[in-house]
JSON list of C-alpha atoms and ligand atoms in Angstrom, two decimals:
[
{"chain": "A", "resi": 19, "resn": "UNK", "atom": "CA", "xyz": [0.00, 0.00, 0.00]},
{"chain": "A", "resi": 20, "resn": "UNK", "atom": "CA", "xyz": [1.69, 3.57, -1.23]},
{"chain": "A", "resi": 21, "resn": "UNK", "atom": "CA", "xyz": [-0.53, 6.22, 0.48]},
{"chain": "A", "resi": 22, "resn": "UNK", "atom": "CA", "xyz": [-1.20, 6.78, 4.27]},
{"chain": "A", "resi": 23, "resn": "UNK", "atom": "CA", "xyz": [-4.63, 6.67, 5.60]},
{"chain": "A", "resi": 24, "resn": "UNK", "atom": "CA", "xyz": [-4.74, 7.90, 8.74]},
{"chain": "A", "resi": 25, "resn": "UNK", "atom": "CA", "xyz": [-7.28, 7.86, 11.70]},
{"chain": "A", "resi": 26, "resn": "UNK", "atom": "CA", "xyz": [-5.79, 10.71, 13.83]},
{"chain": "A", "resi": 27, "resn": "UNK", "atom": "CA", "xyz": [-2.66, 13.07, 14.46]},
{"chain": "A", "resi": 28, "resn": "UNK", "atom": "CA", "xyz": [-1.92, 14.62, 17.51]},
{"chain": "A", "resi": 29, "resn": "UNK", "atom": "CA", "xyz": [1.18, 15.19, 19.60]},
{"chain": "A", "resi": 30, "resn": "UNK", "atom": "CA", "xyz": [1.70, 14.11, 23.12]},
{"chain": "A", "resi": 31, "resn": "UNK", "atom": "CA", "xyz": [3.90, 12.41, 25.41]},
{"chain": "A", "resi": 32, "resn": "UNK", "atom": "CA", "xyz": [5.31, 9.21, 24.55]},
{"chain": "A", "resi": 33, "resn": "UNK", "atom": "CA", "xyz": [4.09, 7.34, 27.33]},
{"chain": "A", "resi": 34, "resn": "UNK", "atom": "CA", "xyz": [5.74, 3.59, 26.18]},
{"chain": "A", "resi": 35, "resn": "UNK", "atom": "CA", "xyz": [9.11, 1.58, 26.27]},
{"chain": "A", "resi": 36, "resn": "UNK", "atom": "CA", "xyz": [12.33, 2.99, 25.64]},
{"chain": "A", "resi": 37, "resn": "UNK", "atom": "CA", "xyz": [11.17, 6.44, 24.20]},
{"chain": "A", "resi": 38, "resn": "UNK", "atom": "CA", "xyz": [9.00, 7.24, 27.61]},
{"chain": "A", "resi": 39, "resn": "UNK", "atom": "CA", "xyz": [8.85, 10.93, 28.04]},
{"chain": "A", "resi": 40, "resn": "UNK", "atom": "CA", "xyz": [9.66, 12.02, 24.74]},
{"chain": "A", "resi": 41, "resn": "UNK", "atom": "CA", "xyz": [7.50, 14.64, 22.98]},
{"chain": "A", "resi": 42, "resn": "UNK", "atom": "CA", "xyz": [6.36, 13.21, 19.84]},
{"chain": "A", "resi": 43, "resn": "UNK", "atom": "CA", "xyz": [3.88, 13.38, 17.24]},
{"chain": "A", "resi": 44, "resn": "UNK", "atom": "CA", "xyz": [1.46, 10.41, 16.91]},
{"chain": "A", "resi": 45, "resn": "UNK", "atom": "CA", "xyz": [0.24, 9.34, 13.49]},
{"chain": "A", "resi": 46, "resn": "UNK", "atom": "CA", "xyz": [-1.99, 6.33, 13.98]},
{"chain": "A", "resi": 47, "resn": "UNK", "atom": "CA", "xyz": [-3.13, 4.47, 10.63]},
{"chain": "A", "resi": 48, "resn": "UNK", "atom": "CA", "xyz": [-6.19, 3.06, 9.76]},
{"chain": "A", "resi": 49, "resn": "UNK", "atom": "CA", "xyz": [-6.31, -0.70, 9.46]},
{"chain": "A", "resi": 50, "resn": "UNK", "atom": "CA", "xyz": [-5.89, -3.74, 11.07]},
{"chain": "A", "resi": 51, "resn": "UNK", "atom": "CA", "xyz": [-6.82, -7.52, 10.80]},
{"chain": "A", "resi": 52, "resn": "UNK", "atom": "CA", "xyz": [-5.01, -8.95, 14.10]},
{"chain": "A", "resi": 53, "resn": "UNK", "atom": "CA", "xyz": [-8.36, -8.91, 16.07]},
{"chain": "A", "resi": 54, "resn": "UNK", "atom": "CA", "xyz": [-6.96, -9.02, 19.42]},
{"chain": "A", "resi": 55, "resn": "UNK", "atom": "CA", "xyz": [-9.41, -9.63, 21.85]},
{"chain": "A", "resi": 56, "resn": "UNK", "atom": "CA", "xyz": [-8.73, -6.41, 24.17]},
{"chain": "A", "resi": 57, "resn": "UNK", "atom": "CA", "xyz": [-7.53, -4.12, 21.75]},
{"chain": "A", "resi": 58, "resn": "UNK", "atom": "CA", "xyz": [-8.14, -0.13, 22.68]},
{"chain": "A", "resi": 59, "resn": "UNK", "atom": "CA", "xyz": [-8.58, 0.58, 19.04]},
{"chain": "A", "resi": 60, "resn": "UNK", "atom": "CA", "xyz": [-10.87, -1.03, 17.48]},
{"chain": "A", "resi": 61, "resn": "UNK", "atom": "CA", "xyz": [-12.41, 1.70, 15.71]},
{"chain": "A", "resi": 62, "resn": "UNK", "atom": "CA", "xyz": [-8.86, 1.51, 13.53]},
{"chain": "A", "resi": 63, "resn": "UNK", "atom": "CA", "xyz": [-9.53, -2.01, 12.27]},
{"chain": "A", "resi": 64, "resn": "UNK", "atom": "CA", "xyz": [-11.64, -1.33, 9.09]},
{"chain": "A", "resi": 65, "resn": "UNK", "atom": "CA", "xyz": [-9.99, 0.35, 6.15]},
{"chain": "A", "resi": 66, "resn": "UNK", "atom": "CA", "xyz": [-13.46, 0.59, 4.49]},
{"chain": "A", "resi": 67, "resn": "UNK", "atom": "CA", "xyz": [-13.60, 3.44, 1.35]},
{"chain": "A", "resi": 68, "resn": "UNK", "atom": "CA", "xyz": [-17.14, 5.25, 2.46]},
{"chain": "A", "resi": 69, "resn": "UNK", "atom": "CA", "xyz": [-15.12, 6.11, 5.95]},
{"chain": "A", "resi": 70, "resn": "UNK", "atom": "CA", "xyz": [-12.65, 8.59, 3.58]},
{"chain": "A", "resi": 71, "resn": "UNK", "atom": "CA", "xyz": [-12.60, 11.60, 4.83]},
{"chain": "A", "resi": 72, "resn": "UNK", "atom": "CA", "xyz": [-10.91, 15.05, 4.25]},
{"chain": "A", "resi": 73, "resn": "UNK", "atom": "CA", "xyz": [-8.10, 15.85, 6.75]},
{"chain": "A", "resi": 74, "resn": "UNK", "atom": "CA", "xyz": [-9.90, 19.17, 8.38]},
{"chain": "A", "resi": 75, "resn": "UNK", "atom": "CA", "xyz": [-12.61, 16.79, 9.23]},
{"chain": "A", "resi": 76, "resn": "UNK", "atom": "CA", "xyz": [-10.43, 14.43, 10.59]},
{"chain": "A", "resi": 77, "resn": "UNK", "atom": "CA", "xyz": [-8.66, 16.96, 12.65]},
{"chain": "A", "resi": 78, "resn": "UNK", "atom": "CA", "xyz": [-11.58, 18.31, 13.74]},
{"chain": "A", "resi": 79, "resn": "UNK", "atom": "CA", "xyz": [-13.11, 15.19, 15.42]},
{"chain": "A", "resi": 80, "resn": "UNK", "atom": "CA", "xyz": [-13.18, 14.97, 19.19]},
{"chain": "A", "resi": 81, "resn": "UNK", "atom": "CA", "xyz": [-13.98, 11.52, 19.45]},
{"chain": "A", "resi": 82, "resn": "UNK", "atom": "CA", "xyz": [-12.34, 8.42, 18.31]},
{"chain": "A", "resi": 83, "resn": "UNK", "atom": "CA", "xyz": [-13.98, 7.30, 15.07]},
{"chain": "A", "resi": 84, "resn": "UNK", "atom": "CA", "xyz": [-13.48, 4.65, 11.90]},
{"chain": "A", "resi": 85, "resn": "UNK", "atom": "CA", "xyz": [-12.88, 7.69, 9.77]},
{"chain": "A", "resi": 86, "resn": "UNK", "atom": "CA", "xyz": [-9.61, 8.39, 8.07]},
{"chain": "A", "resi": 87, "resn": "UNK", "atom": "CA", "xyz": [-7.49, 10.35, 5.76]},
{"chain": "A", "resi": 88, "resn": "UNK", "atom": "CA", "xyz": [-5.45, 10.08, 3.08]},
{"chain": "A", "resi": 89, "resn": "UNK", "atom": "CA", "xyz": [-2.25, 11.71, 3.34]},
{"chain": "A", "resi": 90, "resn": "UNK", "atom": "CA", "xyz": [0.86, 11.91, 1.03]},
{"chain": "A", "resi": 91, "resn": "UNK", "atom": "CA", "xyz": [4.49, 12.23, 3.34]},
{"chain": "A", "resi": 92, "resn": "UNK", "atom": "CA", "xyz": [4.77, 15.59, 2.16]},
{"chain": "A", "resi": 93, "resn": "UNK", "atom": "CA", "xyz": [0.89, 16.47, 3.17]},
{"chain": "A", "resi": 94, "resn": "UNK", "atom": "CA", "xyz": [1.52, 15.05, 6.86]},
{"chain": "A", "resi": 95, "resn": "UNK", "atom": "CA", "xyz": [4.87, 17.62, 7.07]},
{"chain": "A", "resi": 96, "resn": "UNK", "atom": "CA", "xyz": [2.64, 20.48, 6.09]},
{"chain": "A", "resi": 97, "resn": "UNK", "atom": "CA", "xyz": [-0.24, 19.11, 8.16]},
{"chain": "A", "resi": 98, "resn": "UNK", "atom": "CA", "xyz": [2.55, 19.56, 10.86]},
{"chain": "A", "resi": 99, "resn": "UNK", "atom": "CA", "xyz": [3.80, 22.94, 10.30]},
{"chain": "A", "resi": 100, "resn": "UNK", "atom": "CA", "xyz": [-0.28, 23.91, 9.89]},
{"chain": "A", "resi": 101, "resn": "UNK", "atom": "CA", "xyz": [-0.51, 22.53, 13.50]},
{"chain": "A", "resi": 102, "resn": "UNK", "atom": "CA", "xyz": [2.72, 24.15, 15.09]},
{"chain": "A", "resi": 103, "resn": "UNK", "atom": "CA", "xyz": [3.74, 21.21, 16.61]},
{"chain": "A", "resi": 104, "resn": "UNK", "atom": "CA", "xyz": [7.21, 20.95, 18.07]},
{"chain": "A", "resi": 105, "resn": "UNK", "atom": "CA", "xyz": [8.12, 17.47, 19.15]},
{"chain": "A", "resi": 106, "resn": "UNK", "atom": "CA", "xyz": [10.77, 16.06, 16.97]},
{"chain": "A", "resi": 107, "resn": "UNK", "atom": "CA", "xyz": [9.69, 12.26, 17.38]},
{"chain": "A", "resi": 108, "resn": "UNK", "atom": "CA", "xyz": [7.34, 10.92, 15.12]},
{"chain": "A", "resi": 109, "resn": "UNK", "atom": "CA", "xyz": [5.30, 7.71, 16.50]},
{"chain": "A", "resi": 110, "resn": "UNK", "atom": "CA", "xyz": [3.89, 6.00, 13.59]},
{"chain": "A", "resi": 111, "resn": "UNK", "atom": "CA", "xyz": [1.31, 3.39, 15.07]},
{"chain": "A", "resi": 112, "resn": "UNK", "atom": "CA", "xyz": [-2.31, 2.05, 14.32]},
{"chain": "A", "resi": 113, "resn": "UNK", "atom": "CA", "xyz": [-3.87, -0.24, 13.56]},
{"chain": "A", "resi": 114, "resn": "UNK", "atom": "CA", "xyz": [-1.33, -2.12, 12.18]},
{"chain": "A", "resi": 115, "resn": "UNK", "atom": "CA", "xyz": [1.14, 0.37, 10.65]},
{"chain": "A", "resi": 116, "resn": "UNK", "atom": "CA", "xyz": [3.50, -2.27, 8.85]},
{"chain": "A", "resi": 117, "resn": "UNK", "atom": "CA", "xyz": [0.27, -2.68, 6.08]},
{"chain": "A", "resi": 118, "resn": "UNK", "atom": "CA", "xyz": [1.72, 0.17, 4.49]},
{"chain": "A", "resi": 119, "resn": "UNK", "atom": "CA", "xyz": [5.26, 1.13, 2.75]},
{"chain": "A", "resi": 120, "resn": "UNK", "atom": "CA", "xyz": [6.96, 3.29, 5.63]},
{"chain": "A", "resi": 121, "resn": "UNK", "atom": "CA", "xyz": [10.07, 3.39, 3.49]},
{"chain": "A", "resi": 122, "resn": "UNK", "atom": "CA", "xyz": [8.83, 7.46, 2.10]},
{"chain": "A", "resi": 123, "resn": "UNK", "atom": "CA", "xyz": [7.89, 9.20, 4.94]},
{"chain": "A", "resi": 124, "resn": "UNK", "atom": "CA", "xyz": [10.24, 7.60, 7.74]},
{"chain": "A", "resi": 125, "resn": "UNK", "atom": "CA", "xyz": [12.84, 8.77, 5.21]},
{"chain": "A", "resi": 126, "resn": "UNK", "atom": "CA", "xyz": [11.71, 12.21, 4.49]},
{"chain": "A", "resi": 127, "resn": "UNK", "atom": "CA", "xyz": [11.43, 12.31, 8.21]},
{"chain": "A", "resi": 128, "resn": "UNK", "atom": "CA", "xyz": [14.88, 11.96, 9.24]},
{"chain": "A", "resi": 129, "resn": "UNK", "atom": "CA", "xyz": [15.93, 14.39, 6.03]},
{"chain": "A", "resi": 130, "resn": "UNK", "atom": "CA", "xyz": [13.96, 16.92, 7.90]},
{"chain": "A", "resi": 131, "resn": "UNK", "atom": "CA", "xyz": [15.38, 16.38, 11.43]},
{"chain": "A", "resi": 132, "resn": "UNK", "atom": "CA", "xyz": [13.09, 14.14, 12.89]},
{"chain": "A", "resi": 133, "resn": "UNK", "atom": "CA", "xyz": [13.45, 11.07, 14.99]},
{"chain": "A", "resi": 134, "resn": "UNK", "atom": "CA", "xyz": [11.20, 7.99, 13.92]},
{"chain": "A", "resi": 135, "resn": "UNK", "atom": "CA", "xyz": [9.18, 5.20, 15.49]},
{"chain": "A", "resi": 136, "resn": "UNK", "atom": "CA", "xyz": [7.05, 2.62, 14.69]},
{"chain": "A", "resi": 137, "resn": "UNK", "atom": "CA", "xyz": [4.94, 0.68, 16.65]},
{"chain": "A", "resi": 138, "resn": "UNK", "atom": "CA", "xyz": [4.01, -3.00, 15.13]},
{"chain": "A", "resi": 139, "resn": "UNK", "atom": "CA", "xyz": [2.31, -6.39, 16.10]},
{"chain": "A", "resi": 140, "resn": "UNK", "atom": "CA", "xyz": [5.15, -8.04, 14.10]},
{"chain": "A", "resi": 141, "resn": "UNK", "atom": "CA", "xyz": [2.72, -9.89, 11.88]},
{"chain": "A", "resi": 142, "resn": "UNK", "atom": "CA", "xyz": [3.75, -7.75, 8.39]},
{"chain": "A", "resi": 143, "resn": "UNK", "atom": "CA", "xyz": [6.91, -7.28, 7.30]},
{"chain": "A", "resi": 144, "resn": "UNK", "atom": "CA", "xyz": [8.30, -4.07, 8.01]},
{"chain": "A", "resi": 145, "resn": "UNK", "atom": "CA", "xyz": [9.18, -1.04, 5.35]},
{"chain": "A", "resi": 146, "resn": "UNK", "atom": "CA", "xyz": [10.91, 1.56, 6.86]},
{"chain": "A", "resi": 147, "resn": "UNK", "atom": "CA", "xyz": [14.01, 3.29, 7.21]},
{"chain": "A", "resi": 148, "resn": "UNK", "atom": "CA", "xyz": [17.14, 2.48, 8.47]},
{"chain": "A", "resi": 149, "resn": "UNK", "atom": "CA", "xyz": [16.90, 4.56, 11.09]},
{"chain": "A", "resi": 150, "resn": "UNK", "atom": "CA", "xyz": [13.84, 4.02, 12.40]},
{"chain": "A", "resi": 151, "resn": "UNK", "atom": "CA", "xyz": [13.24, 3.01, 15.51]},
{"chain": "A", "resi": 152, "resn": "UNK", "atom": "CA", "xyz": [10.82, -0.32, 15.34]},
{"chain": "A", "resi": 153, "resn": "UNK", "atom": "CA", "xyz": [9.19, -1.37, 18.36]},
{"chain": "A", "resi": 154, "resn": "UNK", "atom": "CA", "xyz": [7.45, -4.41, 18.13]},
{"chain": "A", "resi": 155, "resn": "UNK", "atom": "CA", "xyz": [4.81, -5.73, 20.24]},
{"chain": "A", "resi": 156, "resn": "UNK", "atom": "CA", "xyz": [4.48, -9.51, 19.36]},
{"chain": "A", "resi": 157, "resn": "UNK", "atom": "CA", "xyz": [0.44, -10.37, 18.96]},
{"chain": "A", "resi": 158, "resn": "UNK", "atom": "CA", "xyz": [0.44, -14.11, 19.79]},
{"chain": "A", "resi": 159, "resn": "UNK", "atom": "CA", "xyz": [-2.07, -16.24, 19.10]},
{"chain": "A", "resi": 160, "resn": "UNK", "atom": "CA", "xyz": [-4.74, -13.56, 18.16]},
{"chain": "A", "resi": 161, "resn": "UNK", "atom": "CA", "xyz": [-8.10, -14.49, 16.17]},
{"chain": "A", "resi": 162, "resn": "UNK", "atom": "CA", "xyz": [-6.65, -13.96, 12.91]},
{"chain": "A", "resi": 163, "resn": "UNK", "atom": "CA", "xyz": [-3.66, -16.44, 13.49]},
{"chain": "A", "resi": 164, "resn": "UNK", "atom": "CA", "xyz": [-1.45, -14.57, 12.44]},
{"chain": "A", "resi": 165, "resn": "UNK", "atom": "CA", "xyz": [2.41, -15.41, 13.07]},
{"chain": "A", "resi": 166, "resn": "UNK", "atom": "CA", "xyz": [4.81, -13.24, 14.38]},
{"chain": "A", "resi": 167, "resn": "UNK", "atom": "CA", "xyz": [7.25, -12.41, 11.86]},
{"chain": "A", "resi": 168, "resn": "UNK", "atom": "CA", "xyz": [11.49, -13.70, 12.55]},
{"chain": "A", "resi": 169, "resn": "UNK", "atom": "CA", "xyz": [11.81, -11.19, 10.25]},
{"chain": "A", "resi": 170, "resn": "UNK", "atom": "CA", "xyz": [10.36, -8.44, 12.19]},
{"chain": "A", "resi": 171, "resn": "UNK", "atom": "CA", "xyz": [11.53, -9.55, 15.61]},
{"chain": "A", "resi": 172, "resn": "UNK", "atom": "CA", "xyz": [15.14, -9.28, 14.36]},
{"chain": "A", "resi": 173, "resn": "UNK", "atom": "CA", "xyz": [14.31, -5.75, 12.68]},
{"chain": "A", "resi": 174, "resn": "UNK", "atom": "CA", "xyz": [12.78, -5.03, 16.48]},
{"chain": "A", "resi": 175, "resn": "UNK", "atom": "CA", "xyz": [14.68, -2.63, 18.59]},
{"chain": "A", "resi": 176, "resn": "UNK", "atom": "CA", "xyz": [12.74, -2.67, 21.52]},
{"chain": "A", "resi": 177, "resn": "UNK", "atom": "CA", "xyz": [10.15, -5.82, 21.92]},
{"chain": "A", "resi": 178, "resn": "UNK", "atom": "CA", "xyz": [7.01, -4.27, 24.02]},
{"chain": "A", "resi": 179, "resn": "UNK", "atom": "CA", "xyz": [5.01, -7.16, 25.61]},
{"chain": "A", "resi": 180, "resn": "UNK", "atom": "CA", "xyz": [1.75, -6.57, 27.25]},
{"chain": "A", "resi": 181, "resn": "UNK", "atom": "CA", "xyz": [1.67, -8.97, 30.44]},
{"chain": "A", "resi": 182, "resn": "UNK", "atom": "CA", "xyz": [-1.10, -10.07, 32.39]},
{"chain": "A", "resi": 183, "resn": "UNK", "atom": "CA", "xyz": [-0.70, -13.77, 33.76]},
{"chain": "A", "resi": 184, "resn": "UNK", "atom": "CA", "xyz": [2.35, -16.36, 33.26]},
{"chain": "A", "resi": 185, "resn": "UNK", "atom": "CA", "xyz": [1.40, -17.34, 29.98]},
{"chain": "A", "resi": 186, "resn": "UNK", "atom": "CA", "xyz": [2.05, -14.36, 28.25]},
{"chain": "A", "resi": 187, "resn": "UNK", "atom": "CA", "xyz": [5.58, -14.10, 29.64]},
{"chain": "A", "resi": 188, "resn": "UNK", "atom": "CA", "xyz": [6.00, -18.49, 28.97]},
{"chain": "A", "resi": 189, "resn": "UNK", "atom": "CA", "xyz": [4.89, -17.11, 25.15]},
{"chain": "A", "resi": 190, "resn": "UNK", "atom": "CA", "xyz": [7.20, -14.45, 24.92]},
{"chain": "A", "resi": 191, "resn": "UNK", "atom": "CA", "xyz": [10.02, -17.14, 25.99]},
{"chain": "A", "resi": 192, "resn": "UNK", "atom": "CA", "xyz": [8.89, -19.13, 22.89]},
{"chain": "A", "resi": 193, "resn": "UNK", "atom": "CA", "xyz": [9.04, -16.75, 20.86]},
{"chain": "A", "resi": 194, "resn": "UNK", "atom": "CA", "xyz": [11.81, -15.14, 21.51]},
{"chain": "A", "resi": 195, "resn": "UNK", "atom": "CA", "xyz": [13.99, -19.28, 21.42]},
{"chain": "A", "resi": 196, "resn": "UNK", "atom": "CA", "xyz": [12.31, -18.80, 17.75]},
{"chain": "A", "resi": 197, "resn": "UNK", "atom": "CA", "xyz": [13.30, -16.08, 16.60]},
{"chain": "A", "resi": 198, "resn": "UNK", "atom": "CA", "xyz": [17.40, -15.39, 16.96]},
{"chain": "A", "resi": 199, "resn": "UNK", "atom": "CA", "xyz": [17.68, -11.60, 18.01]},
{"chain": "A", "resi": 200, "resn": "UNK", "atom": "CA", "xyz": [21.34, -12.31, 17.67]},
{"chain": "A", "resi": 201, "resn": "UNK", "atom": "CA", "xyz": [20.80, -12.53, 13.77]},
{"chain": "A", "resi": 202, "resn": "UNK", "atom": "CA", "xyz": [19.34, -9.00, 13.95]},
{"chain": "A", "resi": 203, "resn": "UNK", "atom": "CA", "xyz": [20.25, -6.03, 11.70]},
{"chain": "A", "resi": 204, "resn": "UNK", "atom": "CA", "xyz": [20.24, -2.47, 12.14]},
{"chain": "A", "resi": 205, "resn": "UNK", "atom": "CA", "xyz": [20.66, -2.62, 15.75]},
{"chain": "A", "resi": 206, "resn": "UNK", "atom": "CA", "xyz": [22.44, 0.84, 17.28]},
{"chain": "A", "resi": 207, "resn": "UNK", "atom": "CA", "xyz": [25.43, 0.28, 18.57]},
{"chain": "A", "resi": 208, "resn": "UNK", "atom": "CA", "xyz": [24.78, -3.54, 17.14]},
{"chain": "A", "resi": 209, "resn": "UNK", "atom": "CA", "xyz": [22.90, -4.13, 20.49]},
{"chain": "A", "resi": 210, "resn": "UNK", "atom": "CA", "xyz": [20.43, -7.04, 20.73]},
{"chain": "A", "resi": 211, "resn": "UNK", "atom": "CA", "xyz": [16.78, -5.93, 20.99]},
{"chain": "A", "resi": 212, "resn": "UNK", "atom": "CA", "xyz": [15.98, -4.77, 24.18]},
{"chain": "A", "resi": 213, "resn": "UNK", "atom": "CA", "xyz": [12.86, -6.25, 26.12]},
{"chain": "A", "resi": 214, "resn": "UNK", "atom": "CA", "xyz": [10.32, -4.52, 28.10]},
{"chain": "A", "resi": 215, "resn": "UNK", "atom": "CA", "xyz": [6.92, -6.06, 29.61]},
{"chain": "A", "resi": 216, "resn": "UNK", "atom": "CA", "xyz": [4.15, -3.78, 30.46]},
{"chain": "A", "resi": 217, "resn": "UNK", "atom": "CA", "xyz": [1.32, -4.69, 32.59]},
{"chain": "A", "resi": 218, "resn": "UNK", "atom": "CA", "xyz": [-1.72, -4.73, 30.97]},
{"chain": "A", "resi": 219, "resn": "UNK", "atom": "CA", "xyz": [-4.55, -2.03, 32.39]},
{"chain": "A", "resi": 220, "resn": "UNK", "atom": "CA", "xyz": [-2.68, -1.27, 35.41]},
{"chain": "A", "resi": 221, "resn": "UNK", "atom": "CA", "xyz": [-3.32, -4.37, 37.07]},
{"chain": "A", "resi": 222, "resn": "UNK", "atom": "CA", "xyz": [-1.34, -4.63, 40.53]},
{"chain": "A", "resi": 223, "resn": "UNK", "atom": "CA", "xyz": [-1.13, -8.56, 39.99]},
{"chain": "A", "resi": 224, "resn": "UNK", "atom": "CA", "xyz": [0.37, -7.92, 36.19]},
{"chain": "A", "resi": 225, "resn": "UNK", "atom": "CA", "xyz": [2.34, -5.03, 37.91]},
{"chain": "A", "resi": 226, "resn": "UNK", "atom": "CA", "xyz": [3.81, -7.29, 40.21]},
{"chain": "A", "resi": 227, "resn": "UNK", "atom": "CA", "xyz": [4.93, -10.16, 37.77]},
{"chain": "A", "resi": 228, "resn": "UNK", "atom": "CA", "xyz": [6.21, -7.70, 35.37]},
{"chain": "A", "resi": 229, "resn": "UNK", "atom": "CA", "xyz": [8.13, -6.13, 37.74]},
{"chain": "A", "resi": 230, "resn": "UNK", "atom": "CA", "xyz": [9.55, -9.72, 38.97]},
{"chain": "A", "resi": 231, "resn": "UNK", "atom": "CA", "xyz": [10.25, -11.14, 35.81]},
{"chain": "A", "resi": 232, "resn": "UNK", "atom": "CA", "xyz": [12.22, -7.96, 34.64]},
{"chain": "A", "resi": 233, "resn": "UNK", "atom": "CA", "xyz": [14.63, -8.08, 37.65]},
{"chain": "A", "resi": 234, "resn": "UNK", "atom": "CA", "xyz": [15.37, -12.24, 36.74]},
{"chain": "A", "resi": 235, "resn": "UNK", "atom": "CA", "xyz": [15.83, -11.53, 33.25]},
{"chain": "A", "resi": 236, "resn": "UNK", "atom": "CA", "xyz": [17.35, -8.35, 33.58]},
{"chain": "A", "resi": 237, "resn": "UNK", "atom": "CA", "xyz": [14.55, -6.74, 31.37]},
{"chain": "A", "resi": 238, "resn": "UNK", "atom": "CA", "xyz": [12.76, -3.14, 31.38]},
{"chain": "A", "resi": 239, "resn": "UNK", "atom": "CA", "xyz": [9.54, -2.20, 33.06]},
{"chain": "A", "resi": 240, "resn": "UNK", "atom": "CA", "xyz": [7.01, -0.34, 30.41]},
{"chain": "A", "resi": 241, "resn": "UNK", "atom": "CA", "xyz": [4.11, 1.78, 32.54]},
{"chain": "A", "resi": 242, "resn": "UNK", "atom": "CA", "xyz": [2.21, 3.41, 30.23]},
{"chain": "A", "resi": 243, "resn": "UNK", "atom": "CA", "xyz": [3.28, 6.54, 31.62]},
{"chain": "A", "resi": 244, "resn": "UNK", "atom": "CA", "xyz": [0.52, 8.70, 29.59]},
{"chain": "A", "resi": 245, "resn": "UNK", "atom": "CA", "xyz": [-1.96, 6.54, 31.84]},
{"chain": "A", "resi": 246, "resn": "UNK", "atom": "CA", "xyz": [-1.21, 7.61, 34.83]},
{"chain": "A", "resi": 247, "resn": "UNK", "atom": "CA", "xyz": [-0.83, 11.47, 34.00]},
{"chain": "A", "resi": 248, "resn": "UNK", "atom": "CA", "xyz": [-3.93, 11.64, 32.56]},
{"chain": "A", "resi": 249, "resn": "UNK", "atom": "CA", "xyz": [-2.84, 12.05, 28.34]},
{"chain": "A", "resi": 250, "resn": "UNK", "atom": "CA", "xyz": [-3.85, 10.72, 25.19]},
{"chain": "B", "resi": 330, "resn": "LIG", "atom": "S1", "xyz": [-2.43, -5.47, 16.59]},
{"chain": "B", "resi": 330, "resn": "LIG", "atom": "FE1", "xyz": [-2.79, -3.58, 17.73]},
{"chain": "B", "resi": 330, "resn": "LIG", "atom": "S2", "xyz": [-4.40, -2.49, 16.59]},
{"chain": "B", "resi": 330, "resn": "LIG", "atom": "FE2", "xyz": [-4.37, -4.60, 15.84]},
{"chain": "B", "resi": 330, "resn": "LIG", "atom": "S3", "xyz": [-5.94, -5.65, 17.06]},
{"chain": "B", "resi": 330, "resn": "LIG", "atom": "FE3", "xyz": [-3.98, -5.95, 18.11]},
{"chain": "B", "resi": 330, "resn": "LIG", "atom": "S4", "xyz": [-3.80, -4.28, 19.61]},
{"chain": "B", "resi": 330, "resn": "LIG", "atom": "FE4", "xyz": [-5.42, -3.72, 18.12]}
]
């Protein structure tokens, strides 16, 4: 897919993983067929033609809905400079962002300055820069069936898991036995992905074994900072 439809733009806090606390502009794409069960954006899963809409009445919406644009790189720069926003990190999530060629606009991105991020299930194969920053956040076992990608774990520089009981962290384990990170490529500073769980909804008890299993594997803690302060 060439284009970009989006669902929303809007610039925050990066509340997730290794980039926690950074300004950044959001750019969440329309479209995904994952289907997992407790998703928090459903409304993104439909790419369906009579949701098109222009970008003013995108930008104008106050509530999430399945409506999108359809944006060239260029437009979403302009759409940028329109909006006066200032962060320099661009968070390109969905939906399932990796359904579309990321190769133009991550690059145009860091031409112009910018850091870049994207945010995947791992289940496409992943077009992007070099430089981008891929976090992947492995959807196992969803309704579509789905498999995680070796290809996009090894492109992964941060893997995100969302933990809520032992079996997510005994799939994770699988997964990562699978998948090699040591066979990884465009790594900075040719560092092995680095792994962060994050408890799912705030849960103390996912809190808690989160917080255990990072200090016995010597992984990283994700909060979902923009949670508990309140921000989109
Ligand atoms: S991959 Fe992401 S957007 Fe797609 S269903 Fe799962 S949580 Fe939702």
């Amino acid at each position: 897919m060439t284009g970009l439809q989006v669902n929303e733009v809007f610039e925050t806090i990066q509340g997730e993983g290794f980039w926690t606390g950074t300004p950044s502009i959001f750019v969440r794409l329309q479209g995904c067929p994952v289907g997992c069960p407790w998703c928090d954006t459903k409304h993104t899963w439909d790419l369906l033609p009579n949701n098109l809409r222009s970008v003013d009445v995108i930008m104008q919406e106050n509530e999430e809905s399945a409506f999108y644009f359809s944006a060239s790189p260029e437009s979403l720069f302009a759409l940028f400079k329109d909006k006066s926003y200032t962060a320099k990190h661009i968070v390109i999530t969905g939906g399932e962002p990796c359904m579309f060629d990321l190769v133009p606009f991550t690059e145009l991105a860091h031409k112009k300055g910018y850091s870049t991020q994207i945010e995947t299930s791992g289940t496409f194969s992943i077009s992007c820069s070099e430089e981008t920053w891929v976090t992947v956040s492995p959807k196992i076992n969803m309704k579509a069936g789905m498999p995680v990608l070796v290809s996009a774990m090894q492109r992964a520089n941060e893997i995100k898991h969302p933990v809520a009981m032992q079996k997510h962290i005994d799939e994770l384990n699988v997964l990562l036995q699978e998948s090699d990170l040591t066979q990884g490529n465009n790594k900075q500073n040719e560092q092995s992905a680095l792994i962060y769980l994050q408890p799912i909804s705030q849960q103390e008890r996912a809190t808690q074994l989160a917080v255990d299993t990072c200090i016995k594997n010597n992984w990283r803690l994700s909060v979902q900072l923009h949670k508990y302060i309140g921000v989109e």
